[in-house]
Short mmCIF file of C-alpha atoms and ligand atoms in Angstrom, two decimals:
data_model
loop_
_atom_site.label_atom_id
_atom_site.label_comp_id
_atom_site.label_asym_id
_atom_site.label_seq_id
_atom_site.Cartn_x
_atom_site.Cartn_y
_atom_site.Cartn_z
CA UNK A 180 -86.58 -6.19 -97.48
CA UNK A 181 -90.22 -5.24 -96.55
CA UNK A 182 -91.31 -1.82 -95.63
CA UNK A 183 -93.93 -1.56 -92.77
CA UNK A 184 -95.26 0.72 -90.27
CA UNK A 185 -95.92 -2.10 -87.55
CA UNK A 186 -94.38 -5.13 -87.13
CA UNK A 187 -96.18 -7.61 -84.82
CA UNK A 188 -94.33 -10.57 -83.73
CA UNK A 189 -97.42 -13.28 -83.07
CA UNK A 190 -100.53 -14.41 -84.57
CA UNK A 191 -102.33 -15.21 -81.48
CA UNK A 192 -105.30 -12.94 -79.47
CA UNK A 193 -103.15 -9.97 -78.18
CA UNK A 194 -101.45 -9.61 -81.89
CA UNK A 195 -104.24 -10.24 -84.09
CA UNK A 196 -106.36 -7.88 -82.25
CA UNK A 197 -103.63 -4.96 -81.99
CA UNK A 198 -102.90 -5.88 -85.65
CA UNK A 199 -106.78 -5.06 -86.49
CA UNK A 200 -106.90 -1.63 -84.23
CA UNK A 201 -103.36 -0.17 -85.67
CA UNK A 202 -104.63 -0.92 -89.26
CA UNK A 203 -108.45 0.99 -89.27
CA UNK A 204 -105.88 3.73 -88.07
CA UNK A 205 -104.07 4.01 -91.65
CA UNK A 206 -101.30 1.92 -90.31
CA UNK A 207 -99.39 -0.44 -92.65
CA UNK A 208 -99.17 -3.49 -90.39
CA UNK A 209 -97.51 -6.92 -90.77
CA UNK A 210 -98.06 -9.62 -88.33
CA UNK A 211 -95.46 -12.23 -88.25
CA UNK A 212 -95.53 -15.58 -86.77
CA UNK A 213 -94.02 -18.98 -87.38
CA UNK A 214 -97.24 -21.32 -87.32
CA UNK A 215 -98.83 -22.48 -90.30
CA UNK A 216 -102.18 -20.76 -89.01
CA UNK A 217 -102.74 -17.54 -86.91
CA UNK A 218 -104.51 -18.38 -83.65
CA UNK A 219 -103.38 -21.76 -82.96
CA UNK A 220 -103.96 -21.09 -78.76
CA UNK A 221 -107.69 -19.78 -79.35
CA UNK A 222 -108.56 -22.92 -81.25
CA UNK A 223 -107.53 -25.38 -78.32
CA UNK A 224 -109.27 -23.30 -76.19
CA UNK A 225 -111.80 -23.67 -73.86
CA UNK A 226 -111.89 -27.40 -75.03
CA UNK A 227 -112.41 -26.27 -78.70
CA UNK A 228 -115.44 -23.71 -78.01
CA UNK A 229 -113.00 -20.92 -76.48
CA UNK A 230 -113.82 -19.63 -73.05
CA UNK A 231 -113.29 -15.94 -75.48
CA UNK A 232 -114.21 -13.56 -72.17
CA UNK A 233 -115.81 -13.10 -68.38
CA UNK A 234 -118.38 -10.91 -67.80
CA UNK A 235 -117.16 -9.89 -64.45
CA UNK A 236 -113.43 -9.66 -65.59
CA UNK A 237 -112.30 -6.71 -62.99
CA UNK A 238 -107.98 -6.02 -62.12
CA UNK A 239 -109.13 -8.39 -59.10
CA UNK A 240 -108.86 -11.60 -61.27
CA UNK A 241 -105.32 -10.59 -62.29
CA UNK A 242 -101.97 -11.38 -61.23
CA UNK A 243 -99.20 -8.89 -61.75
CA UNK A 244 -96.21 -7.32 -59.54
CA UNK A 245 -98.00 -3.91 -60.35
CA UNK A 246 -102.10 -4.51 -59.67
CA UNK A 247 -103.37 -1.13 -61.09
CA UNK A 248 -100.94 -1.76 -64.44
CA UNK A 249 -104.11 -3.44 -66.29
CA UNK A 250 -106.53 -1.23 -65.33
CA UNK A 251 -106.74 1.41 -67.56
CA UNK A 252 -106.69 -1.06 -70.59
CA UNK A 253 -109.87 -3.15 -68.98
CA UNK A 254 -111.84 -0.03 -68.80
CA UNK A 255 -110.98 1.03 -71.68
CA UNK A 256 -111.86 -2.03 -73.75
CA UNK A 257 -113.61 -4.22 -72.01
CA UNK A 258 -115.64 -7.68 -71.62
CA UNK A 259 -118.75 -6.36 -73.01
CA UNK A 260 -117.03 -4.58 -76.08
CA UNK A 261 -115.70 -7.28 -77.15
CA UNK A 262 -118.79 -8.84 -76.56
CA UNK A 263 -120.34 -6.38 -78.91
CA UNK A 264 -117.85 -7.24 -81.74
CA UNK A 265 -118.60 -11.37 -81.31
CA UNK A 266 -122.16 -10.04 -81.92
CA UNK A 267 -121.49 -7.56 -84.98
CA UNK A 268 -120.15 -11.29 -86.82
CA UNK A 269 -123.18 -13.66 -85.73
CA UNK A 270 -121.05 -15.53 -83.88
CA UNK A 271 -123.30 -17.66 -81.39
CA UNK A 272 -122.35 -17.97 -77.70
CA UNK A 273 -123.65 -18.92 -74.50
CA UNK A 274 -123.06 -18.46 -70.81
CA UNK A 275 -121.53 -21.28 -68.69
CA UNK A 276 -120.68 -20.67 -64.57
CA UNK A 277 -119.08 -17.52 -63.16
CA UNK A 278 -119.72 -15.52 -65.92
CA UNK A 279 -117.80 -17.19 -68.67
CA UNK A 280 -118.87 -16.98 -72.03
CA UNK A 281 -117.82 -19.69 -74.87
CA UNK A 282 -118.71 -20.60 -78.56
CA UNK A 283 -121.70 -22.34 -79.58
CA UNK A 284 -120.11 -24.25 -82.05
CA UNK A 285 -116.18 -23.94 -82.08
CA UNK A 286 -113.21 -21.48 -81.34
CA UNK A 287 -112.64 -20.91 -85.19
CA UNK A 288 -115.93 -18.70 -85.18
CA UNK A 289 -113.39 -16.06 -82.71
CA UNK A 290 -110.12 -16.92 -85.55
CA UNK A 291 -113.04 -15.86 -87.96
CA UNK A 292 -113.92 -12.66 -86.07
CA UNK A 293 -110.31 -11.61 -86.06
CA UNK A 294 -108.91 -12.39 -89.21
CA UNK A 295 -112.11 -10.59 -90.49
CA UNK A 296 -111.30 -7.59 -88.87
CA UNK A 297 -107.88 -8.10 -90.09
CA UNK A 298 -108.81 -8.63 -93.93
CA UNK A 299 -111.19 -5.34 -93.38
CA UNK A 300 -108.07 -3.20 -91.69
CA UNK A 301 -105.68 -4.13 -94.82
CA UNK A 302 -103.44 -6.26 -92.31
CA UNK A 303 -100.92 -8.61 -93.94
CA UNK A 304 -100.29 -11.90 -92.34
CA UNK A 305 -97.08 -13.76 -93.13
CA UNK A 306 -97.22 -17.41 -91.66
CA UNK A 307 -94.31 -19.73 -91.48
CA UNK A 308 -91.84 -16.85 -90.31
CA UNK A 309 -90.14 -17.47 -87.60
CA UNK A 310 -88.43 -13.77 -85.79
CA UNK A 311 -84.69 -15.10 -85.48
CA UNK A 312 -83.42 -11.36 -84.45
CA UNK A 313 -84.47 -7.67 -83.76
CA UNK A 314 -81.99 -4.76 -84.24
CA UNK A 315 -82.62 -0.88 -83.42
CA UNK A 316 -81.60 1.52 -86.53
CA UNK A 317 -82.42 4.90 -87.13
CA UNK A 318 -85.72 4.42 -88.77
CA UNK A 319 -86.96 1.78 -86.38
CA UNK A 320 -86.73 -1.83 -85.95
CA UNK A 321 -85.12 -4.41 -88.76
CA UNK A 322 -87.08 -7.98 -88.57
CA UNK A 323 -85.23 -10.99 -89.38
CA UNK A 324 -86.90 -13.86 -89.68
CA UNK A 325 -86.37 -17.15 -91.76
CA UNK A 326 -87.74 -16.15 -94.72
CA UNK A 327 -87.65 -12.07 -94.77
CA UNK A 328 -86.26 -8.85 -93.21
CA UNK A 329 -88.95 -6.26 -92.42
CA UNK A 330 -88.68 -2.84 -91.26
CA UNK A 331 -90.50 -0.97 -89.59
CA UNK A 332 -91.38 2.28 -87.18
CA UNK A 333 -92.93 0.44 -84.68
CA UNK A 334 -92.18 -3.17 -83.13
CA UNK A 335 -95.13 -5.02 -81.05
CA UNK A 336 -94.13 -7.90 -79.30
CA UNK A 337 -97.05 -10.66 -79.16
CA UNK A 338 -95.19 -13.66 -78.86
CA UNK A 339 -96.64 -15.49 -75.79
CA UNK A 340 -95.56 -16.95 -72.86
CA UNK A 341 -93.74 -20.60 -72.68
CA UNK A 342 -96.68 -22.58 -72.42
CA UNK A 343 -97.69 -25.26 -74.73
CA UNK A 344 -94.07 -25.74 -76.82
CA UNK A 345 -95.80 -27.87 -79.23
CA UNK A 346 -98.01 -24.75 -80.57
CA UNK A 347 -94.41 -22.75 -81.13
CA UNK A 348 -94.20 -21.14 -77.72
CA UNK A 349 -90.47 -19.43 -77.87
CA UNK A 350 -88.66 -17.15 -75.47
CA UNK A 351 -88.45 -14.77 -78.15
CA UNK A 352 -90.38 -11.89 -76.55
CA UNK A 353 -88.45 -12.09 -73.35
CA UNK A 354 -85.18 -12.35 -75.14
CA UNK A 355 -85.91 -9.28 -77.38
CA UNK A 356 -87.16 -7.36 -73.77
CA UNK A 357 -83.54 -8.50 -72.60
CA UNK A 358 -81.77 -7.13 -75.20
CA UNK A 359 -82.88 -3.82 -74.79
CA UNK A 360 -81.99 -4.14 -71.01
CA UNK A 361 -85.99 -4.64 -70.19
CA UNK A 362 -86.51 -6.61 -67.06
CA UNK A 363 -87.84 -9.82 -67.42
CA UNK A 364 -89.28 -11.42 -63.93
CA UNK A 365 -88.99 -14.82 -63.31
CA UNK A 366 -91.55 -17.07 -65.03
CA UNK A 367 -93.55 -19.77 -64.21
CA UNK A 368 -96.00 -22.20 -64.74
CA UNK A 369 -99.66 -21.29 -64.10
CA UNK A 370 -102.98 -22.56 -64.61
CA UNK A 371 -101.50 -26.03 -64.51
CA UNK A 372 -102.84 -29.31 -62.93
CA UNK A 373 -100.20 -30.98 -59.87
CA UNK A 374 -98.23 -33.91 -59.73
CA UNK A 375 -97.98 -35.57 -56.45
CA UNK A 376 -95.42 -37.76 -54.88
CA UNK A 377 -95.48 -41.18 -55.27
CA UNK A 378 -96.77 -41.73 -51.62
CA UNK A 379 -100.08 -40.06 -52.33
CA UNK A 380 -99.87 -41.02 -56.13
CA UNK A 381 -100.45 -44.46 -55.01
CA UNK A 382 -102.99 -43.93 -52.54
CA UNK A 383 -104.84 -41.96 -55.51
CA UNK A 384 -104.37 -44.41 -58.22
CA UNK A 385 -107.89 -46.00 -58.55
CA UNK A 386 -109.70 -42.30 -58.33
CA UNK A 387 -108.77 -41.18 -61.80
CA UNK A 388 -111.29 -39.12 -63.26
CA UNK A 389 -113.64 -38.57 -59.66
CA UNK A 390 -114.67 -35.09 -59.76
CA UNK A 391 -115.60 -33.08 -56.03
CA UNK A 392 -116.93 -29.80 -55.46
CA UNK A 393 -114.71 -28.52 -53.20
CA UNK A 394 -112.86 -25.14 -51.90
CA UNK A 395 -109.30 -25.02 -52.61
CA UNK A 396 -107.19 -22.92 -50.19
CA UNK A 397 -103.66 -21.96 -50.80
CA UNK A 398 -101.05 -21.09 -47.92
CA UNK A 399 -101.20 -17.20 -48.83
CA UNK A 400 -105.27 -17.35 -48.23
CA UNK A 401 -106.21 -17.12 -51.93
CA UNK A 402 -109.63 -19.49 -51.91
CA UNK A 403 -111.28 -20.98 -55.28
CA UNK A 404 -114.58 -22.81 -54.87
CA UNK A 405 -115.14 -24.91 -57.73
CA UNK A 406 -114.48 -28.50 -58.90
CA UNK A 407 -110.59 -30.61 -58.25
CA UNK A 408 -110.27 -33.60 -60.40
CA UNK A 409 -108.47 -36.67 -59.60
CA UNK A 410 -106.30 -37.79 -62.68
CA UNK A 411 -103.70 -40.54 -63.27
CA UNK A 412 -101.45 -38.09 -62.79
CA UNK A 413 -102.46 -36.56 -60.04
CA UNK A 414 -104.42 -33.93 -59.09
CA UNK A 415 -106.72 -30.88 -61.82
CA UNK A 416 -109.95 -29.52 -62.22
CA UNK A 417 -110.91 -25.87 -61.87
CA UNK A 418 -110.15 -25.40 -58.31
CA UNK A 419 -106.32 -26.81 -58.39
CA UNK A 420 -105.16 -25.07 -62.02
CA UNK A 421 -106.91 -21.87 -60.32
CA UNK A 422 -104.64 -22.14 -56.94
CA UNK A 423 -101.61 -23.52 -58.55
CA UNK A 424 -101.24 -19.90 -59.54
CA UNK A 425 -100.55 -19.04 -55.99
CA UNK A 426 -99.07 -21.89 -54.96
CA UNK A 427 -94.94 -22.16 -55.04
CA UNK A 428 -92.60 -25.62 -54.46
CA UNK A 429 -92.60 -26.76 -51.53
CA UNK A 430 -96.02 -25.44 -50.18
CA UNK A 431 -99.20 -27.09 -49.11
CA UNK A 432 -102.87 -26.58 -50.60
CA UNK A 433 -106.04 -26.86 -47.90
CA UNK A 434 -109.07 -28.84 -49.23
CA UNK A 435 -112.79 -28.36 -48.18
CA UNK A 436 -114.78 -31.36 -49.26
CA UNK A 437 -117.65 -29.99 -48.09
CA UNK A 438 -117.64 -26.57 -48.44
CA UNK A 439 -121.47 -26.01 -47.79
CA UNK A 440 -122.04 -27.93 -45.20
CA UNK A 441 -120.21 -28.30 -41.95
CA UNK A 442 -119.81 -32.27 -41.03
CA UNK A 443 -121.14 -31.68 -37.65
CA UNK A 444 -124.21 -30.05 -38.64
CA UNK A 445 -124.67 -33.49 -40.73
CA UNK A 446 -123.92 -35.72 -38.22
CA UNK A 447 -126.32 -34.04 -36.19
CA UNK A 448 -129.05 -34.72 -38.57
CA UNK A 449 -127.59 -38.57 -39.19
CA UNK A 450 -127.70 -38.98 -35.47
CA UNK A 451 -131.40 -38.34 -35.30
CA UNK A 452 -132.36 -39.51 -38.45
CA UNK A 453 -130.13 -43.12 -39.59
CA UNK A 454 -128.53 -43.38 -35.87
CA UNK A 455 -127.06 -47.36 -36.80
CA UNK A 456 -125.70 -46.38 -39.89
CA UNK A 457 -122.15 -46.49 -40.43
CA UNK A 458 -119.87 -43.18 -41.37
CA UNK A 459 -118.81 -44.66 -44.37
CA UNK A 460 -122.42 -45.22 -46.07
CA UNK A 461 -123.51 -42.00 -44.66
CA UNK A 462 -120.23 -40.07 -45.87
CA UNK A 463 -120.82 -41.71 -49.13
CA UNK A 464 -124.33 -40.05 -49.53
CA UNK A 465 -122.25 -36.63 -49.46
CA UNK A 466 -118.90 -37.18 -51.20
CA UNK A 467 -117.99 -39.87 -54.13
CA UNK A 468 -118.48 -43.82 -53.07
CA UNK A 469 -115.40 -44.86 -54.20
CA UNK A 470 -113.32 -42.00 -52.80
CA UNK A 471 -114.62 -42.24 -48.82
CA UNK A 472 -113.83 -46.60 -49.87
CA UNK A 473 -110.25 -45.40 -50.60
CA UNK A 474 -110.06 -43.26 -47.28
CA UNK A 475 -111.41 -45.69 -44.97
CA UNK A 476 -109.32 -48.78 -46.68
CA UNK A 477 -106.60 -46.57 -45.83
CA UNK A 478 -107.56 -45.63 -42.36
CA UNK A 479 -107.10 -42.32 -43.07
CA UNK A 480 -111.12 -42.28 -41.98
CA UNK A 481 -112.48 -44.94 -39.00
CA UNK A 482 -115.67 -46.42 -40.08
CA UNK A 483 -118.05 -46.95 -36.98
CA UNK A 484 -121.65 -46.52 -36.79
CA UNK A 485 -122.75 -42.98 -36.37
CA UNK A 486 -124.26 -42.48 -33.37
CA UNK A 487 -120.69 -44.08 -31.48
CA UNK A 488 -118.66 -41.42 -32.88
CA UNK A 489 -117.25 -39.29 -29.94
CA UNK A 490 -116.61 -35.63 -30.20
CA UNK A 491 -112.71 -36.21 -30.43
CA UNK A 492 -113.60 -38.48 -33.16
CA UNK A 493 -116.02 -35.97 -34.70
CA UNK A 494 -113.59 -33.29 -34.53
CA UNK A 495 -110.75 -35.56 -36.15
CA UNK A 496 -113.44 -36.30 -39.29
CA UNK A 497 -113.90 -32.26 -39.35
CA UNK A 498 -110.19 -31.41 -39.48
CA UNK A 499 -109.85 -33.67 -41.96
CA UNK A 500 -112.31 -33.25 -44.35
CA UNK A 501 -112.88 -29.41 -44.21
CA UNK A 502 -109.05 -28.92 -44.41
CA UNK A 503 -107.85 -31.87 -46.34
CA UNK A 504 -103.98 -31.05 -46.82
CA UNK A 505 -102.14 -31.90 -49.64
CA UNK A 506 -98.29 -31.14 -50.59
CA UNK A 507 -97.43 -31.31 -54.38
CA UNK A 508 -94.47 -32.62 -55.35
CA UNK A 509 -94.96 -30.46 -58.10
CA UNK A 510 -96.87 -29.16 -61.77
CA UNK A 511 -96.84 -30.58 -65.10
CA UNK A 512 -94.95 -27.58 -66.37
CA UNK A 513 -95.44 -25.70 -69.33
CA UNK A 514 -95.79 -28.88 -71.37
CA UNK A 515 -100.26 -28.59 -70.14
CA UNK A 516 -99.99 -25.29 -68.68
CA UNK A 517 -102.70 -22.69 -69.48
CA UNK A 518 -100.80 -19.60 -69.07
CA UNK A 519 -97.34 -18.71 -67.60
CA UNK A 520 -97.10 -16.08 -64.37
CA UNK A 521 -94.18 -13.62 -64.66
CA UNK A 522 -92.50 -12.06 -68.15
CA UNK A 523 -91.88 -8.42 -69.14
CA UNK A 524 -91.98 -6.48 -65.87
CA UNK A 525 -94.68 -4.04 -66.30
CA UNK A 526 -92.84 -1.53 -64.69
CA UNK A 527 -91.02 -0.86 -67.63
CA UNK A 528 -94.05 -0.58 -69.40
CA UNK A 529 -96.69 2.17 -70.04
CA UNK A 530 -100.03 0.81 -68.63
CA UNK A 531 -102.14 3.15 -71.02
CA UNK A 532 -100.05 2.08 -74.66
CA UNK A 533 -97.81 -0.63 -73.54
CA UNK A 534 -95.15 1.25 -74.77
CA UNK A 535 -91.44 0.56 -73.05
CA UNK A 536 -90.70 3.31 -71.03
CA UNK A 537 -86.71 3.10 -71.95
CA UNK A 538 -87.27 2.42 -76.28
CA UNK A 539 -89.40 4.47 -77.90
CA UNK A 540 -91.66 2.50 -80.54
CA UNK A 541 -91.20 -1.40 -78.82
CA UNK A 542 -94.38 -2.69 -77.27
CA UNK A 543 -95.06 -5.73 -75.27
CA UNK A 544 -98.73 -6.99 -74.91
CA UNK A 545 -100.90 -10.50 -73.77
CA UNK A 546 -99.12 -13.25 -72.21
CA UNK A 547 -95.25 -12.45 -72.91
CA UNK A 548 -95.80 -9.42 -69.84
CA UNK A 549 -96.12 -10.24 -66.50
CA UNK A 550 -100.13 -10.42 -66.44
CA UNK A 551 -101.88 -13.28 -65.88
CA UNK A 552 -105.45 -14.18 -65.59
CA UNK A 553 -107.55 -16.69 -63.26
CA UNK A 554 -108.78 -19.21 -65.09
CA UNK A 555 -112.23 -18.30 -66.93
CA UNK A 556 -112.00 -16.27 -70.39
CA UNK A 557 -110.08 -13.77 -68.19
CA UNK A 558 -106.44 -14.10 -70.16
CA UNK A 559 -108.54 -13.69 -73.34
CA UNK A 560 -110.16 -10.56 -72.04
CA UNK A 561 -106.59 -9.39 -71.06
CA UNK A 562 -105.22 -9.84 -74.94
CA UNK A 563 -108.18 -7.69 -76.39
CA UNK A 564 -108.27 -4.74 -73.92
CA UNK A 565 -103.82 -4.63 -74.46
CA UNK A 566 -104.56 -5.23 -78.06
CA UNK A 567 -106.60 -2.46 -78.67
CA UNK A 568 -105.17 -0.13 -76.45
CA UNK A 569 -101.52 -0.57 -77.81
CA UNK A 570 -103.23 -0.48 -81.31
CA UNK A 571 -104.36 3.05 -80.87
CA UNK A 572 -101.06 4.37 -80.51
CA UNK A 573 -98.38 2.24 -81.93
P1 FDA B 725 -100.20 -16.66 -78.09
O1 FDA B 725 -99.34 -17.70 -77.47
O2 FDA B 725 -101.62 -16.99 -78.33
O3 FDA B 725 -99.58 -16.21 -79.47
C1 FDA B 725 -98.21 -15.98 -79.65
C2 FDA B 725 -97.84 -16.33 -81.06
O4 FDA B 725 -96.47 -15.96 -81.25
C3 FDA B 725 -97.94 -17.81 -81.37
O5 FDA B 725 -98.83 -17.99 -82.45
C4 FDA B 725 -96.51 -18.24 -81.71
O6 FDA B 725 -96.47 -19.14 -82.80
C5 FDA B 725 -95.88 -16.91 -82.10
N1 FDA B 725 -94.42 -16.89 -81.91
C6 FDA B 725 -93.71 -17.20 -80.79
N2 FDA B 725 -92.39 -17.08 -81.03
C7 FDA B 725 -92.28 -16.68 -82.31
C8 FDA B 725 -91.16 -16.38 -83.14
N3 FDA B 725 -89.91 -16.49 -82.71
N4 FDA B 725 -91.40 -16.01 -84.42
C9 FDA B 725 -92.66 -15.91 -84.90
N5 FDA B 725 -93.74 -16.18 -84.16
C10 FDA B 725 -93.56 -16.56 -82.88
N6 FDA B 725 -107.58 -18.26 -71.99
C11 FDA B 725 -108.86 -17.83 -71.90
O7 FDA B 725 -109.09 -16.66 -71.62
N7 FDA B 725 -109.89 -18.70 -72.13
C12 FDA B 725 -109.69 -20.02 -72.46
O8 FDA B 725 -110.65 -20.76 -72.74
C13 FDA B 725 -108.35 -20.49 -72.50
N8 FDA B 725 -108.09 -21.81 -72.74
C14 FDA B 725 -106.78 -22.23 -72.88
C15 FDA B 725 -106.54 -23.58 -73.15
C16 FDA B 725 -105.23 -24.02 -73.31
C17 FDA B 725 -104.97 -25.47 -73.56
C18 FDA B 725 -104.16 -23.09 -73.24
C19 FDA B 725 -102.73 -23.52 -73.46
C20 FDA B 725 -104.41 -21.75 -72.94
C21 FDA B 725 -105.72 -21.31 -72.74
N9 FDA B 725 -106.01 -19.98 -72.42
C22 FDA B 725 -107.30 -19.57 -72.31
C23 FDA B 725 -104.92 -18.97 -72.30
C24 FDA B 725 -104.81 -18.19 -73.63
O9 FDA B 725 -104.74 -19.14 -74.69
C25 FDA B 725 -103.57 -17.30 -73.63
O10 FDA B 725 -103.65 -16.43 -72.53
C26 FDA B 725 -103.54 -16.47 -74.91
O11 FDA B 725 -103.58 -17.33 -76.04
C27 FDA B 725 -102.28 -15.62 -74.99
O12 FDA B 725 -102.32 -14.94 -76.21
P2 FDA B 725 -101.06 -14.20 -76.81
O13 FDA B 725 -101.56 -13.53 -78.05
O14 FDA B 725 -100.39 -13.38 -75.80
O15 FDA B 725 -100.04 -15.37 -77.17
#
């Protein structure tokens, strides 16, 4: 049996960094987890360059039954320190759209920073053990795991959420919460592109890989403005995995294809300026070629030279392509999910060390507790701030 002040159950952002923070403290601190490599989520990341924070990450672009539970930990640590410590190791970064910041060359460069920081802290790192239980004794917490029992004072839960199975997601955080009658709320899904029914699957079929600038409106009046994607599966891009955070079964998305220009306004200008031009070349001047094709061939768009459009027709074309509807039959699941919604109910939780209110000495921090992010370095920025903050104390 190994001796340890802090166990931490998970190699991945929210444990690594806590890991780092508890041991500059003094702190003898063992991070467990059952991948052969820590970090496995950062270095799929952002398409391999990690999306590692936002710039403008505020308690606005998170999702949680308890809205002022992350604040304190975002302004305590926050975009632009860890910002600073990317700096401090040369890493090289740039800015992309809505203030997201990624890796010039790859997401190992943010591993790198971290297991750095680790190495300088004295943290140990055992790899290839997978937590099978978690009992309470009197001195703490006794870690079994496949290969070793550790114990130790204090018990940090970093495990994740469900997504991504094949990167050894496990229930093993919620399960542990469970046991020591935590409340767990229901998870789901999030960040994840939608499958659509077969109807509009067909109807879709030769659009795979079309990209529109659109904004994406879901039936609680949350509204992303960025890209969808049409895919053989059915429908991504920025705008849908952003909304299919708000959206639940059964409900319908709005779609403006035009977003920045009202269709009348362009008509207008058609009218005057190409008045024996038909809708569908004009519409195609605005919106992908082969997308308007598809929506004319299936009449859900008349084609008719532009200056014989009436105003019930004109009104029709503006219903429909400033609030294009669409009803999911569903996601992919966790199986391509970013992130999962739901987890340790914060309430149990203290916002300023993570701490369970009920055991004294069990943390819970990044994606295993019900906070998630909007798409855009944001869940990234979540792990460091509850990283460091739990750190500090545990
Ligand atoms: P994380 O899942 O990273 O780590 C948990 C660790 O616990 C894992 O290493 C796992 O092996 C281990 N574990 C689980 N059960 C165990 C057990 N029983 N025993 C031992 N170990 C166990 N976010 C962002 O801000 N910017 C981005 O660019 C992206 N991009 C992105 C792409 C893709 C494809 C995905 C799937 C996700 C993202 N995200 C993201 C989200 C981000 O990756 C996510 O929010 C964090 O990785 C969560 O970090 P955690 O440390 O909480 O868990």
């Amino acid at each position: 049996m190994i001796d340890t002040d802090v166990v931490i159950i998970g190699a991945g952002a929210a444990g690594l960094m806590c890991a780092a923070t508890a041991g500059y403290r003094g702190k003898s601190v063992t991070v467990l987890d059952m991948g052969k490599k820590p970090g496995r989520k950062i270095l799929i990341s952002g398409g391999g360059r990690c999306n590692f924070t936002n710039e403008n990450a505020t308690p606005e672009n998170y999702l949680c039954q308890n809205p002022h539970f992350i604040k304190s930990a975002l302004s305590r640590y926050s975009a632009q320190d860890f910002i600073d410590l990317v700096e401090r190791h040369g890493v090289d970064f740039h800015h992309k759209t809505l203030g997201q910041l990624f890796c010039d060359n790859s997401a190992q460069d943010i591993v790198d920073v971290l297991m750095t920081e680790c190495d300088w802290a004295g943290v140990k790192i055992a790899l290839r053990n997978e937590v099978l239980s978690v009992q309470k004794n009197d001195t703490g917490f006794l870690v079994t795991t496949n290969e070793q029992q550790y114990q130790c004072q204090s018990l940090v839960v970093a495990s994740g959420g469900l997504t991504m199975p094949k990167l050894g997601a496990t229930p093993i955080g919620y399960k542990i919460a469970e046991q020591f009658d935590i409340n767990v709320l229901p998870t789901l899904a999030a960040l994840v592109p939608f499958t659509l029914h077969p109807h509009d699957k067909e109807r879709f079929e030769g659009l795979s890989g079309i990209s529109i600038p659109t904004e994406v409106t879901s039936e609680d009046n949350t509204q992303f403005k960025e890209n969808i994607l049409f895919t053989h599966r059915g429908l991504s891009g920025p705008a849908i995995l952003q909304i299919s955070s708000f959206w639940r079964a059964g409900q319908s998305i709005s779609i403006n294809l035009l977003p920045d220009t009202p269709i009348e306004k362009l008509i207008d200008h058609w009218r005057e300026h190409h008045p024996k031009k038909s809708l569908k070349n004009l519409l195609s001047t605005v919106l992908p070629k082969s997308f308007i094709e598809a929506m004319v061939s299936q009449q859900e768009i008349t084609d008719k030279v532009i200056n014989q459009l009436s105003n019930a027709e004109i009104a029709q074309l503006s219903e429909y392509l400033h609030h294009w509807k669409i009803n999911p039959n569903g996601t992919e699941g966790y199986r391509t999910a970013e992130v999962t919604l739901g987890g340790v109910d914060t309430n149990e939780l203290s916002s300023k060390t993570f701490e369970s209110k009920k055991i004294a000495h069990l943390y819970f921090i990044g994606e295993v507790i019900d906070v998630t992010g909007w798409l855009g370095g944001y869940n990234f920025q979540a792990c460091w701030s509850q990283g460091v903050a739990c750190g500090q104390t545990v």
